GROMACS .gro file of C-alpha atoms in nm:
model
  121
    1MET     CA    1  -1.295  -1.241  -0.442
    2ALA     CA    2  -1.683  -1.246  -0.539
    3LYS     CA    3  -1.847  -1.515  -0.722
    4GLN     CA    4  -1.943  -1.286  -1.002
    5ASP     CA    5  -1.562  -1.193  -1.024
    6GLU     CA    6  -1.467  -1.549  -1.040
    7VAL     CA    7  -1.682  -1.625  -1.312
    8VAL     CA    8  -1.567  -1.351  -1.548
    9SER     CA    9  -1.220  -1.385  -1.471
   10GLY     CA   10  -1.237  -1.775  -1.554
   11LYS     CA   11  -1.386  -1.665  -1.905
   12TYR     CA   12  -1.142  -1.423  -1.978
   13PHE     CA   13  -0.781  -1.596  -1.820
   14SER     CA   14  -0.678  -1.869  -1.581
   15ASP     CA   15  -0.554  -1.779  -1.238
   16ALA     CA   16  -0.212  -1.810  -1.345
   17ALA     CA   17  -0.261  -1.530  -1.563
   18LEU     CA   18  -0.458  -1.307  -1.378
   19GLU     CA   19  -0.160  -1.357  -1.095
   20LEU     CA   20   0.111  -1.269  -1.390
   21ILE     CA   21  -0.085  -0.942  -1.453
   22GLU     CA   22  -0.146  -0.841  -1.099
   23GLN     CA   23   0.255  -0.908  -1.024
   24ALA     CA   24   0.350  -0.692  -1.348
   25VAL     CA   25   0.108  -0.391  -1.188
   26ARG     CA   26   0.271  -0.429  -0.895
   27ASP     CA   27   0.627  -0.401  -1.027
   28ILE     CA   28   0.570  -0.060  -1.250
   29SER     CA   29   0.641   0.216  -1.060
   30PHE     CA   30   0.588   0.439  -1.384
   31GLY     CA   31   0.448   0.295  -1.715
   32SER     CA   32   0.198   0.106  -1.872
   33LEU     CA   33   0.013  -0.254  -1.918
   34THR     CA   34  -0.168  -0.338  -2.229
   35LEU     CA   35  -0.415  -0.658  -2.232
   36VAL     CA   36  -0.503  -0.787  -2.568
   37ILE     CA   37  -0.831  -0.967  -2.588
   38GLN     CA   38  -0.929  -1.199  -2.855
   39ASP     CA   39  -1.199  -1.433  -2.866
   40SER     CA   40  -1.294  -1.334  -2.502
   41LYS     CA   41  -0.938  -1.426  -2.377
   42VAL     CA   42  -0.645  -1.228  -2.275
   43ILE     CA   43  -0.402  -1.364  -2.500
   44GLN     CA   44  -0.113  -1.081  -2.467
   45LEU     CA   45   0.026  -0.875  -2.232
   46GLU     CA   46   0.264  -0.596  -2.323
   47LYS     CA   47   0.432  -0.417  -2.043
   48LEU     CA   48   0.594  -0.058  -2.111
   49GLU     CA   49   0.815   0.058  -1.800
   50LYS     CA   50   0.952   0.415  -1.762
   51ILE     CA   51   1.247   0.479  -1.520
   52ARG     CA   52   1.241   0.819  -1.394
   53ILE     CA   53   1.591   0.896  -1.312
   54CYS     CA   54   1.510   1.203  -1.070
   55ASP     CA   55   1.236   0.975  -0.922
   56GLN     CA   56   1.455   0.705  -0.762
   57GLN     CA   57   1.402   0.752  -0.416
   58ALA     CA   58   1.038   0.734  -0.471
   59LYS     CA   59   1.062   0.364  -0.606
   60GLY     CA   60   1.045   0.245  -0.265
   61SER     CA   61   0.719   0.429  -0.130
   62ALA     CA   62   0.554   0.349  -0.469
   63LYS     CA   63   0.572   0.019  -0.430
   64ALA     CA   64   0.422   0.011  -0.073
   65ALA     CA   65   0.148   0.239  -0.207
   66ALA     CA   66   0.071  -0.046  -0.492
   67LYS     CA   67  -0.021  -0.294  -0.206
   68GLU     CA   68  -0.407  -0.195  -0.149
   69PRO     CA   69  -0.610  -0.326   0.147
   70GLY     CA   70  -0.731  -0.704   0.102
   71GLY     CA   71  -0.539  -0.733  -0.202
   72THR     CA   72  -0.821  -0.753  -0.434
   73GLY     CA   73  -0.840  -0.388  -0.573
   74ILE     CA   74  -0.630  -0.443  -0.883
   75ARG     CA   75  -0.762  -0.811  -0.956
   76THR     CA   76  -1.111  -0.633  -0.941
   77ARG     CA   77  -1.013  -0.322  -1.139
   78ILE     CA   78  -0.858  -0.555  -1.410
   79ILE     CA   79  -1.154  -0.813  -1.427
   80GLN     CA   80  -1.428  -0.526  -1.481
   81SER     CA   81  -1.208  -0.380  -1.748
   82VAL     CA   82  -1.188  -0.690  -1.979
   83SER     CA   83  -1.571  -0.777  -1.885
   84GLY     CA   84  -1.806  -0.817  -2.166
   85MET     CA   85  -1.525  -0.773  -2.430
   86GLU     CA   86  -1.487  -1.015  -2.711
   87TYR     CA   87  -1.178  -0.821  -2.918
   88GLY     CA   88  -0.982  -0.545  -2.796
   89LYS     CA   89  -0.746  -0.384  -2.569
   90VAL     CA   90  -0.730  -0.249  -2.205
   91ALA     CA   91  -0.451  -0.006  -2.122
   92ILE     CA   92  -0.345   0.039  -1.743
   93GLN     CA   93  -0.181   0.353  -1.704
   94ILE     CA   94   0.028   0.355  -1.370
   95GLN     CA   95   0.193   0.646  -1.217
   96ALA     CA   96   0.398   0.600  -0.861
   97GLY     CA   97   0.277   0.269  -0.819
   98GLN     CA   98  -0.079   0.333  -0.860
   99ILE     CA   99  -0.340   0.272  -1.129
  100MET     CA  100  -0.431   0.600  -1.262
  101GLN     CA  101  -0.625   0.540  -1.569
  102VAL     CA  102  -0.780   0.246  -1.731
  103GLU     CA  103  -0.854   0.301  -2.130
  104ARG     CA  104  -1.066   0.035  -2.301
  105THR     CA  105  -1.051   0.014  -2.665
  106GLU     CA  106  -1.307  -0.244  -2.794
  107LYS     CA  107  -1.336  -0.383  -3.168
  108TYR     CA  108  -1.610  -0.534  -3.323
  109ARG     CA  109  -1.571  -0.790  -3.648
  110VAL     CA  110  -1.740  -0.672  -3.922
  111GLY     CA  111  -1.848  -0.999  -4.039
  112LYS     CA  112  -2.096  -1.022  -3.731
  113LEU     CA  113  -2.278  -0.671  -3.842
  114THR     CA  114  -2.570  -0.664  -4.036
  115GLY     CA  115  -2.689  -0.399  -4.285
  116LEU     CA  116  -2.347  -0.342  -4.427
  117HIS     CA  117  -2.437  -0.388  -4.764
  118GLY     CA  118  -2.817  -0.215  -4.769
  119ASP     CA  119  -2.951  -0.546  -4.618
  120GLY     CA  120  -3.198  -0.490  -4.362
  121ILE     CA  121  -3.221  -0.118  -4.428
   0.00000   0.00000   0.00000
């Protein structure tokens, strides 16, 4: 892992939490993980796994596909997706054991905005 990734990951979650997230990504063949971020910390992990009855044979091949070379691909994607976020959610969509899409929803606290009541306008 690059030094900058270590600094960013330390700000958002501990190594144990990052390992838990990586393991959850590897365990899901079809589904999603949602990371909830508050005060620049990942405070919650929501896991939704879909079980496809017709694709039971593909499960073993999907697990093999989830193992990216060097083992850093998943970690890097997770760190990049949460970096710079103070409040919000990051939803990681997984299909056939691979990350297919990352949705980032950032929220801003209204109390920190200026110009809400005409001041500064």
